[in-house]
Short mmCIF file of C-alpha atoms and ligand atoms in Angstrom, two decimals:
data_model
loop_
_atom_site.label_atom_id
_atom_site.label_comp_id
_atom_site.label_asym_id
_atom_site.label_seq_id
_atom_site.Cartn_x
_atom_site.Cartn_y
_atom_site.Cartn_z
CA MET A 1 -2.46 -21.55 40.39
CA ARG A 2 -0.76 -17.46 41.24
CA VAL A 3 -3.51 -16.25 43.25
CA ILE A 4 -2.74 -11.80 43.70
CA VAL A 5 -4.65 -10.33 46.93
CA ILE A 6 -5.47 -7.30 47.27
CA GLY A 7 -5.40 -5.42 50.92
CA GLY A 8 -4.46 -7.36 54.07
CA GLY A 9 -7.80 -6.40 56.27
CA ILE A 10 -8.74 -10.18 58.02
CA ALA A 11 -10.62 -10.47 54.35
CA GLY A 12 -7.17 -10.78 52.45
CA THR A 13 -5.17 -12.49 55.46
CA ALA A 14 -7.61 -15.13 56.10
CA ALA A 15 -8.11 -15.59 51.65
CA ALA A 16 -3.99 -15.76 52.79
CA LEU A 17 -4.56 -17.85 55.12
CA GLY A 18 -6.81 -20.45 53.01
CA LEU A 19 -5.63 -20.07 49.31
CA HIS A 20 -1.91 -21.12 50.65
CA LYS A 21 -3.28 -23.72 53.09
CA ALA A 22 -4.92 -25.20 49.59
CA GLY A 23 -1.74 -25.69 48.49
CA PHE A 24 -1.63 -22.13 45.82
CA ASP A 25 1.16 -19.57 45.24
CA VAL A 26 -0.62 -17.03 47.72
CA SER A 27 0.81 -12.98 47.89
CA VAL A 28 -0.80 -10.00 48.84
CA TYR A 29 -0.07 -6.14 48.57
CA GLU A 30 -0.90 -3.48 51.38
CA ALA A 31 -1.87 -0.39 50.75
CA HIS A 32 -1.12 0.50 54.40
CA PRO A 33 3.23 1.54 54.38
CA ASP A 34 3.72 -0.73 57.85
CA GLY A 35 0.22 -3.34 58.64
CA ALA A 36 -2.86 -2.22 57.97
CA GLU A 37 -5.22 0.62 57.79
CA ASP A 38 -7.12 0.86 61.02
CA ILE A 39 -10.34 3.24 63.12
CA GLY A 40 -9.14 2.24 65.75
CA ALA A 41 -12.36 0.34 66.89
CA PHE A 42 -13.24 -2.53 68.62
CA LEU A 43 -15.11 -5.64 67.39
CA THR A 44 -16.34 -9.13 68.05
CA LEU A 45 -15.28 -12.35 66.33
CA ALA A 46 -18.40 -14.58 66.64
CA SER A 47 -18.53 -18.02 66.77
CA ASN A 48 -19.51 -18.31 63.16
CA GLY A 49 -15.75 -17.04 62.80
CA MET A 50 -14.05 -18.22 65.36
CA ARG A 51 -14.83 -21.50 63.47
CA ALA A 52 -14.02 -20.33 60.12
CA LEU A 53 -10.60 -18.46 61.68
CA ALA A 54 -9.94 -23.08 63.97
CA ALA A 55 -10.62 -24.24 59.70
CA LEU A 56 -7.41 -22.07 58.61
CA GLY A 57 -5.38 -23.15 61.67
CA ALA A 58 -5.60 -19.31 62.52
CA SER A 59 -7.39 -19.82 66.36
CA ALA A 60 -3.95 -19.42 68.16
CA ALA A 61 -2.86 -16.40 66.60
CA VAL A 62 -6.05 -14.57 67.80
CA THR A 63 -6.88 -16.80 70.84
CA ALA A 64 -3.50 -15.04 71.96
CA ILE A 65 -4.98 -11.34 71.51
CA GLY A 66 -8.03 -9.94 73.31
CA TYR A 67 -10.65 -11.92 76.48
CA PRO A 68 -13.58 -14.10 75.66
CA LEU A 69 -17.22 -12.88 75.54
CA THR A 70 -19.47 -16.02 77.38
CA THR A 71 -22.44 -14.04 77.47
CA LEU A 72 -24.75 -12.25 76.90
CA ARG A 73 -27.16 -9.48 79.24
CA VAL A 74 -29.16 -7.45 77.54
CA LEU A 75 -31.13 -3.70 79.80
CA ASP A 76 -33.90 -2.29 78.79
CA SER A 77 -34.06 1.70 78.57
CA SER A 78 -34.82 1.56 82.58
CA GLY A 79 -31.97 -0.30 83.38
CA ILE A 80 -33.85 -3.99 84.27
CA GLU A 81 -32.64 -7.34 82.79
CA ALA A 82 -35.17 -8.85 79.82
CA ALA A 83 -31.95 -11.38 78.85
CA HIS A 84 -28.97 -13.25 80.49
CA ALA A 85 -28.03 -15.57 78.19
CA PRO A 86 -24.80 -17.69 77.19
CA LEU A 87 -23.79 -16.16 73.41
CA GLY A 88 -22.78 -18.80 70.92
CA GLU A 89 -20.26 -21.62 71.74
CA SER A 90 -19.84 -20.32 75.05
CA GLY A 91 -17.96 -23.97 76.02
CA ASP A 92 -15.75 -23.88 73.35
CA PRO A 93 -12.55 -21.87 74.29
CA LEU A 94 -12.05 -21.70 70.60
CA LEU A 95 -14.91 -21.16 69.11
CA ARG A 96 -16.51 -19.09 72.06
CA TYR A 97 -16.97 -14.42 70.90
CA ARG A 98 -13.58 -12.85 70.83
CA CYS A 99 -13.23 -8.77 71.38
CA LEU A 100 -10.27 -7.44 69.28
CA ARG A 101 -9.60 -4.11 68.44
CA ARG A 102 -9.71 -3.48 64.94
CA GLY A 103 -5.27 -2.91 64.70
CA GLU A 104 -4.57 -6.55 66.28
CA LEU A 105 -6.69 -8.68 64.79
CA ASN A 106 -4.88 -7.42 61.54
CA ALA A 107 -1.90 -7.00 62.82
CA ALA A 108 -1.91 -10.87 64.08
CA LEU A 109 -3.63 -12.44 60.48
CA GLN A 110 -0.61 -10.44 59.14
CA ALA A 111 1.81 -12.09 61.75
CA GLU A 112 0.55 -15.10 61.14
CA VAL A 113 0.22 -15.04 56.70
CA ALA A 114 4.72 -14.33 57.29
CA ARG A 115 5.22 -16.51 59.59
CA ARG A 116 4.42 -18.88 56.75
CA GLY A 117 5.88 -17.77 54.40
CA ILE A 118 3.24 -15.97 52.32
CA SER A 119 4.64 -12.77 50.88
CA ILE A 120 3.73 -9.66 52.02
CA ARG A 121 3.74 -6.20 51.13
CA HIS A 122 2.98 -2.67 52.22
CA GLY A 123 3.15 0.20 51.15
CA ALA A 124 1.51 -1.32 47.50
CA ARG A 125 -1.56 0.06 46.17
CA LEU A 126 -3.33 -0.78 43.63
CA ALA A 127 -4.53 0.94 40.93
CA SER A 128 -5.86 -0.87 38.09
CA VAL A 129 -5.84 -4.42 36.82
CA GLU A 130 -5.36 -5.59 33.72
CA GLU A 131 -7.83 -9.36 32.07
CA GLY A 132 -5.76 -11.01 30.04
CA HIS A 133 -6.93 -13.92 28.31
CA ALA A 134 -4.42 -16.68 30.25
CA ALA A 135 -3.89 -14.11 33.70
CA VAL A 136 -4.97 -11.52 35.22
CA THR A 137 -2.26 -8.11 36.23
CA ALA A 138 -2.40 -5.85 38.94
CA HIS A 139 -0.59 -2.49 38.58
CA PHE A 140 0.32 -0.92 41.53
CA THR A 141 0.43 2.87 42.27
CA GLY A 142 4.06 4.44 40.98
CA GLY A 143 4.88 1.63 39.30
CA GLY A 144 5.07 -2.74 39.70
CA THR A 145 2.82 -5.12 38.47
CA ALA A 146 1.89 -8.87 39.91
CA THR A 147 0.79 -11.62 37.26
CA GLY A 148 -1.25 -14.44 38.76
CA ASP A 149 -4.18 -16.49 37.52
CA LEU A 150 -6.66 -15.40 40.16
CA LEU A 151 -6.78 -11.62 41.93
CA VAL A 152 -8.52 -11.44 45.18
CA GLY A 153 -9.62 -7.62 45.81
CA ALA A 154 -9.50 -7.93 49.60
CA ASP A 155 -9.93 -3.77 49.76
CA GLY A 156 -13.00 -2.60 52.34
CA LEU A 157 -15.45 -0.48 51.49
CA ARG A 158 -14.00 1.65 49.42
CA SER A 159 -12.61 -0.78 46.66
CA THR A 160 -10.42 0.13 44.19
CA VAL A 161 -11.06 -3.39 42.51
CA ARG A 162 -14.89 -3.71 42.52
CA ARG A 163 -14.24 -0.38 41.01
CA LEU A 164 -12.95 -2.15 38.04
CA ILE A 165 -15.61 -4.96 38.21
CA ALA A 166 -19.35 -2.77 39.27
CA PRO A 167 -18.52 0.69 38.34
CA GLY A 168 -21.26 3.75 39.87
CA VAL A 169 -21.73 0.81 41.95
CA GLU A 170 -20.94 2.12 46.04
CA PRO A 171 -21.57 2.44 49.50
CA ARG A 172 -24.39 3.44 51.69
CA HIS A 173 -25.80 5.25 54.60
CA ALA A 174 -26.71 2.30 56.09
CA GLY A 175 -29.18 5.40 59.25
CA GLU A 176 -27.15 5.78 61.93
CA ARG A 177 -23.78 6.39 63.58
CA VAL A 178 -21.38 4.19 65.42
CA PHE A 179 -19.59 5.97 68.18
CA TYR A 180 -16.46 3.85 70.57
CA GLY A 181 -15.15 4.26 72.94
CA TYR A 182 -12.79 3.38 75.87
CA ALA A 183 -13.45 4.06 79.91
CA THR A 184 -10.70 3.87 81.73
CA ARG A 185 -11.46 5.78 84.94
CA PRO A 186 -13.68 2.97 86.65
CA VAL A 187 -17.86 2.19 85.85
CA PRO A 188 -19.93 -1.01 86.62
CA ALA A 189 -19.79 -2.93 82.98
CA GLY A 190 -20.66 -5.85 83.39
CA ALA A 191 -19.40 -9.34 85.22
CA PRO A 192 -16.39 -10.30 83.43
CA GLU A 193 -16.94 -12.09 79.60
CA THR A 194 -20.13 -10.36 79.78
CA ILE A 195 -21.87 -8.33 76.94
CA THR A 196 -24.53 -5.53 78.37
CA MET A 197 -26.19 -4.38 75.20
CA VAL A 198 -28.78 -1.70 76.49
CA ARG A 199 -31.88 -0.89 74.23
CA GLY A 200 -31.56 2.44 74.75
CA SER A 201 -34.88 4.46 73.92
CA ALA A 202 -32.29 7.60 71.54
CA ALA A 203 -29.41 4.87 71.01
CA ALA A 204 -28.42 0.77 70.91
CA PHE A 205 -25.21 0.48 73.37
CA GLY A 206 -23.19 -2.10 73.86
CA CYS A 207 -20.29 -2.76 76.27
CA THR A 208 -17.62 -4.84 77.84
CA ALA A 209 -15.49 -4.97 80.94
CA SER A 210 -11.73 -5.93 79.71
CA PRO A 211 -9.41 -7.50 81.23
CA THR A 212 -7.04 -4.97 82.05
CA GLY A 213 -9.74 -2.78 83.54
CA GLU A 214 -10.96 -0.50 80.21
CA THR A 215 -14.78 -0.42 79.75
CA TYR A 216 -14.43 -1.12 76.04
CA TRP A 217 -18.47 -0.15 74.25
CA PHE A 218 -20.23 1.34 71.16
CA ALA A 219 -23.05 3.71 70.72
CA ARG A 220 -25.48 3.33 67.17
CA VAL A 221 -27.45 6.85 66.80
CA ALA A 222 -30.18 7.13 63.97
CA GLY A 223 -29.15 10.04 62.11
CA GLU A 224 -27.27 11.26 58.73
CA PRO A 225 -23.41 10.34 58.63
CA ALA A 226 -21.85 12.93 60.32
CA SER A 227 -19.64 15.64 57.63
CA ALA A 228 -16.13 15.87 57.20
CA ASP A 229 -16.98 18.98 58.31
CA GLU A 230 -18.54 18.80 61.61
CA ILE A 231 -16.10 16.00 61.76
CA ALA A 232 -13.04 18.07 61.49
CA LYS A 233 -15.10 20.48 63.88
CA SER A 234 -15.74 18.05 66.34
CA THR A 235 -13.52 17.38 69.62
CA PRO A 236 -13.78 14.09 71.88
CA ALA A 237 -15.11 16.21 74.39
CA ARG A 238 -18.41 17.55 71.96
CA TRP A 239 -19.29 13.73 70.46
CA ARG A 240 -18.87 13.17 74.47
CA GLU A 241 -21.07 15.46 75.38
CA LEU A 242 -23.82 15.06 72.97
CA LEU A 243 -23.56 11.36 73.60
CA VAL A 244 -24.43 11.63 77.30
CA GLU A 245 -27.32 14.20 76.99
CA LEU A 246 -28.66 11.09 74.47
CA LEU A 247 -27.81 8.15 76.73
CA ARG A 248 -28.81 10.39 80.33
CA LYS A 249 -33.15 9.89 78.73
CA ASP A 250 -32.56 6.24 79.83
CA ALA A 251 -31.49 4.19 83.63
CA GLY A 252 -28.81 1.62 82.66
CA PRO A 253 -24.13 1.54 82.87
CA ALA A 254 -24.71 3.80 79.97
CA ALA A 255 -24.69 7.30 80.38
CA GLY A 256 -22.09 7.13 82.91
CA ILE A 257 -19.69 4.24 80.97
CA VAL A 258 -19.56 7.71 78.11
CA ALA A 259 -19.48 10.41 81.20
CA ALA A 260 -15.47 8.70 82.18
CA THR A 261 -14.14 8.31 78.41
CA GLY A 262 -11.61 10.66 77.68
CA GLU A 263 -10.11 11.26 74.42
CA ARG A 264 -11.03 8.15 73.10
CA ILE A 265 -14.22 8.09 71.42
CA MET A 266 -14.33 8.13 67.70
CA VAL A 267 -17.01 8.82 65.16
CA THR A 268 -18.02 6.86 62.08
CA GLY A 269 -21.57 6.26 59.65
CA ALA A 270 -23.35 2.88 59.40
CA THR A 271 -22.72 1.36 55.72
CA GLU A 272 -23.34 -0.65 53.57
CA MET A 273 -24.05 -2.38 50.43
CA PRO A 274 -26.18 -2.49 48.04
CA LEU A 275 -27.91 -5.61 47.53
CA GLY A 276 -26.64 -7.94 43.88
CA THR A 277 -23.35 -5.84 44.26
CA PRO A 278 -21.61 -7.97 40.88
CA TRP A 279 -18.73 -9.65 42.25
CA ARG A 280 -16.72 -10.74 39.93
CA SER A 281 -14.81 -10.97 36.46
CA GLY A 282 -13.32 -13.54 34.59
CA ARG A 283 -10.61 -13.79 37.14
CA ALA A 284 -11.10 -10.98 39.54
CA LEU A 285 -13.11 -11.61 42.50
CA ILE A 286 -14.03 -9.37 45.31
CA VAL A 287 -14.96 -11.03 49.56
CA GLY A 288 -14.97 -9.10 52.57
CA ASP A 289 -16.29 -5.74 52.67
CA ALA A 290 -15.60 -4.51 49.34
CA ALA A 291 -18.64 -7.12 48.54
CA HIS A 292 -21.44 -6.78 51.15
CA ALA A 293 -20.21 -4.74 54.12
CA ALA A 294 -23.02 -4.85 55.88
CA SER A 295 -24.08 -1.97 58.99
CA PRO A 296 -22.16 -2.76 62.28
CA ALA A 297 -25.42 -3.87 63.61
CA THR A 298 -25.46 -7.55 63.82
CA GLY A 299 -21.45 -7.42 64.69
CA GLN A 300 -20.83 -10.26 61.55
CA GLY A 301 -19.09 -7.85 59.15
CA ALA A 302 -15.50 -9.90 60.35
CA SER A 303 -17.27 -12.68 60.61
CA MET A 304 -18.62 -13.23 57.54
CA ALA A 305 -15.25 -12.58 55.91
CA LEU A 306 -13.53 -14.97 57.46
CA GLU A 307 -15.90 -17.84 56.92
CA ASP A 308 -14.98 -16.27 52.87
CA ALA A 309 -12.05 -16.77 53.00
CA VAL A 310 -12.82 -20.54 53.79
CA VAL A 311 -15.20 -21.10 51.31
CA LEU A 312 -13.39 -19.25 48.80
CA ALA A 313 -10.68 -21.38 49.17
CA LYS A 314 -12.07 -24.79 49.74
CA ALA A 315 -13.63 -23.68 46.19
CA VAL A 316 -10.67 -23.21 43.96
CA ARG A 317 -9.11 -26.54 45.38
CA ASP A 318 -12.15 -28.92 45.17
CA THR A 319 -13.64 -27.37 41.00
CA PRO A 320 -11.33 -27.64 37.63
CA ASP A 321 -11.71 -24.27 36.69
CA THR A 322 -11.74 -20.39 38.51
CA GLY A 323 -14.73 -20.32 37.11
CA SER A 324 -16.86 -22.27 38.13
CA ALA A 325 -14.90 -21.89 41.66
CA LEU A 326 -15.49 -18.24 41.50
CA ALA A 327 -19.10 -18.74 40.47
CA LEU A 328 -19.98 -21.63 43.39
CA TYR A 329 -18.09 -19.79 46.01
CA GLU A 330 -20.90 -17.08 44.77
CA THR A 331 -22.93 -19.45 44.54
CA LEU A 332 -23.16 -20.67 48.59
CA ARG A 333 -22.15 -17.01 49.81
CA ARG A 334 -24.30 -14.51 48.11
CA PRO A 335 -27.38 -15.47 49.91
CA ARG A 336 -26.14 -16.54 53.43
CA VAL A 337 -24.54 -12.22 53.20
CA GLU A 338 -27.27 -11.10 51.95
CA TYR A 339 -29.38 -11.94 54.74
CA ASN A 340 -26.61 -9.61 56.59
CA ILE A 341 -26.77 -6.40 54.43
CA THR A 342 -30.80 -6.58 55.14
CA ALA A 343 -30.75 -7.89 59.27
CA SER A 344 -28.38 -5.16 60.33
CA GLY A 345 -29.06 -2.72 58.05
CA ARG A 346 -33.25 -3.32 58.74
CA ILE A 347 -31.35 -3.14 62.80
CA SER A 348 -29.60 0.16 62.12
CA ARG A 349 -32.48 1.60 60.65
CA GLY A 350 -35.03 1.34 64.02
CA ALA A 351 -36.69 -1.45 62.80
CA ALA A 352 -37.58 -4.53 65.49
CA ALA A 353 -35.08 -6.68 65.34
CA PRO A 354 -35.32 -10.35 63.14
CA PRO A 355 -37.91 -12.92 63.94
CA GLY A 356 -36.53 -16.03 66.23
CA SER A 357 -33.96 -13.65 67.23
CA GLY A 358 -35.97 -13.30 70.54
CA ARG A 359 -33.88 -12.89 73.85
CA GLY A 360 -30.45 -12.57 72.29
CA LYS A 361 -30.22 -15.48 70.29
CA PRO A 362 -29.36 -14.38 66.73
CA ALA A 363 -32.22 -15.79 63.45
CA ARG A 364 -31.43 -18.57 62.29
CA ARG A 365 -29.54 -17.27 58.69
CA PRO A 366 -28.95 -18.86 54.87
CA GLY A 367 -26.20 -20.86 55.33
CA ASP A 368 -26.40 -21.90 59.15
CA ASP A 369 -27.64 -25.57 58.88
CA GLU A 370 -24.40 -26.26 56.85
CA LEU A 371 -21.87 -24.40 57.42
CA ILE A 372 -20.64 -26.96 59.81
CA ARG A 373 -19.59 -29.58 56.57
CA LEU A 374 -19.33 -25.69 54.99
CA LEU A 375 -16.43 -24.31 56.79
CA ALA A 376 -14.72 -27.78 57.04
CA TRP A 377 -11.22 -28.08 55.88
CA ASN A 378 -10.87 -31.42 54.32
CA ALA A 379 -15.40 -32.24 53.14
CA ASP A 380 -15.62 -31.26 49.98
CA ILE A 381 -17.01 -28.87 49.03
CA ARG A 382 -19.07 -30.31 46.07
CA THR A 383 -20.97 -31.82 48.82
CA THR A 384 -22.01 -28.88 50.51
CA SER A 385 -22.78 -27.62 47.54
CA ALA A 386 -25.58 -29.51 46.98
CA HIS A 387 -27.24 -27.82 48.74
CA GLY A 388 -27.47 -25.18 47.94
CA GLY A 389 -25.98 -24.13 50.35
CA GLY A 390 -29.45 -21.72 51.66
CA GLY A 391 -32.13 -23.66 54.04
CA GLY A 392 -32.02 -22.56 58.24
C1 LIG B 404 -16.22 1.18 63.37
C2 LIG B 404 -17.10 -0.40 62.92
C3 LIG B 404 -17.22 -1.41 64.21
C4 LIG B 404 -17.71 -2.46 63.72
N1 LIG B 404 -16.71 -4.01 64.20
C5 LIG B 404 -17.88 -4.39 64.07
C6 LIG B 404 -18.35 -6.61 64.91
O1 LIG B 404 -18.16 -5.72 65.90
N2 LIG B 404 -17.79 -7.19 64.05
C7 LIG B 404 -17.95 -7.46 63.29
O2 LIG B 404 -17.80 -8.27 62.96
N3 LIG B 404 -17.26 -6.82 62.09
C8 LIG B 404 -17.75 -5.24 62.59
N4 LIG B 404 -17.03 -4.32 61.93
C9 LIG B 404 -16.94 -4.72 60.11
C10 LIG B 404 -15.55 -5.34 60.46
O3 LIG B 404 -14.67 -4.34 60.63
C11 LIG B 404 -15.38 -5.33 58.30
O4 LIG B 404 -16.36 -6.22 58.08
C12 LIG B 404 -13.59 -5.79 58.19
O5 LIG B 404 -13.38 -5.40 59.24
C13 LIG B 404 -13.39 -6.41 56.71
O6 LIG B 404 -12.73 -6.29 56.19
P1 LIG B 404 -11.92 -6.07 55.37
O7 LIG B 404 -10.57 -7.07 55.43
O8 LIG B 404 -12.95 -6.85 53.81
O9 LIG B 404 -11.89 -4.20 54.91
P2 LIG B 404 -10.82 -4.23 55.44
O10 LIG B 404 -10.77 -4.24 57.06
O11 LIG B 404 -11.45 -2.38 55.44
O12 LIG B 404 -9.60 -4.71 55.41
C14 LIG B 404 -9.07 -3.41 53.56
C15 LIG B 404 -7.77 -3.68 53.67
O13 LIG B 404 -7.45 -3.27 51.52
C16 LIG B 404 -6.74 -1.85 51.74
N5 LIG B 404 -6.93 -1.14 50.85
C17 LIG B 404 -7.82 -0.85 50.50
N6 LIG B 404 -7.81 -0.12 49.25
C18 LIG B 404 -6.24 -0.71 48.56
C19 LIG B 404 -5.56 -0.70 47.39
N7 LIG B 404 -5.83 -0.61 46.46
N8 LIG B 404 -5.36 -1.78 47.32
C20 LIG B 404 -3.66 -1.92 48.05
N9 LIG B 404 -4.79 -2.46 49.77
C21 LIG B 404 -5.74 -1.21 49.44
C22 LIG B 404 -6.78 -1.59 53.01
O14 LIG B 404 -5.28 -0.25 53.44
C23 LIG B 404 -7.18 -2.09 54.48
O15 LIG B 404 -6.21 -2.60 54.90
C24 LIG B 404 -17.47 -3.18 62.15
C25 LIG B 404 -16.67 -2.14 61.33
C26 LIG B 404 -16.56 -0.71 61.94
C27 LIG B 404 -17.10 -0.12 60.86
#
């Protein structure tokens, strides 16, 4: 089986690692000429994402970069500690949360793809897909084609593959702006390996102190997306000023950390895919953000993309044909990732956290009870599907 993967981001590289590990002939096509598109923000990989990486045999590539997070601290708007708890599977060095720059993670996964001898072509932007009876062909801008038995669209939020599978279905704004920054002046950002979340009155704020002395922070603020004009006219200093004004309303470290940030402030809108977005057509399937982008509130986008990779590879490996593999993949993945879209969107729009998520503990999600078995590389995926992938 020849597999064409469109997109060399987190979902695409991970899918390539999984499908290659399962014994298939995989090639990755990435539009960006060098690495992958990088908006410069950081992200956290949660324990479920780290478990998926372990199943792909790619833990070492990722634990070599970034830094671990083992403790969650929650402060209320008066700066009082409302929760202090171990984060995820903090006792296991391979499964504990990890904080990484998105560009670094992409680069590490791309290097791992290349190290395993999987072909990755940069500067190859998909233009269209042609479905034949026995094969699928990708056409790239500026000429060039690739033909395979399966095409995996891992081309992110503005996916071209999705536009071909589900014309007219587009991501929508999830109710808030997200600011990211790196403070380099010393600020009290909490103990090492700790992520501090502040439930502020005007913003949800989070920060961690990196081992190199920087403070990584984000702030989620309710509102419409910044227009292209606003972004073009604004400077980091202007964003900083706006944010500090909002954060000053509360006690706690947030305003001081943002004030100690220089030019490295970014803003983006929270976006999500509508529920029920079609994911597949014939021999083409979308994964990762292309299929199920969620607002960043639950911090699960990258981890879900890594889970996708393991489930897809196992589904293709353990079923007799592509059609049944893609159908099984969708049955197993849709309840879980759509729950994440809904839960994350609710938080972004200011609703209370889902039931069961008190004291910093995440709510049980569909598929949580089955996850260890689902991601275990040697367990036949059909034995998991007997339980429908739901529950929990
Ligand atoms: C600001 C922000 C903060 C986030 N924080 C977190 C977090 O803390 N934790 C977490 O788990 N997730 C987080 N996420 C989500 C996470 O970044 C995404 O879920 C994840 O990057 C999705 O990976 P992907 O590979 O599906 O898409 P992408 O990372 O967008 O990769 C898509 C790739 O496809 C390429 N591409 C696009 N079009 C084409 C084409 N036509 N042909 C060929 N290649 C193409 C692009 O160049 C890109 O490299 C955050 C997202 C944002 C925006």
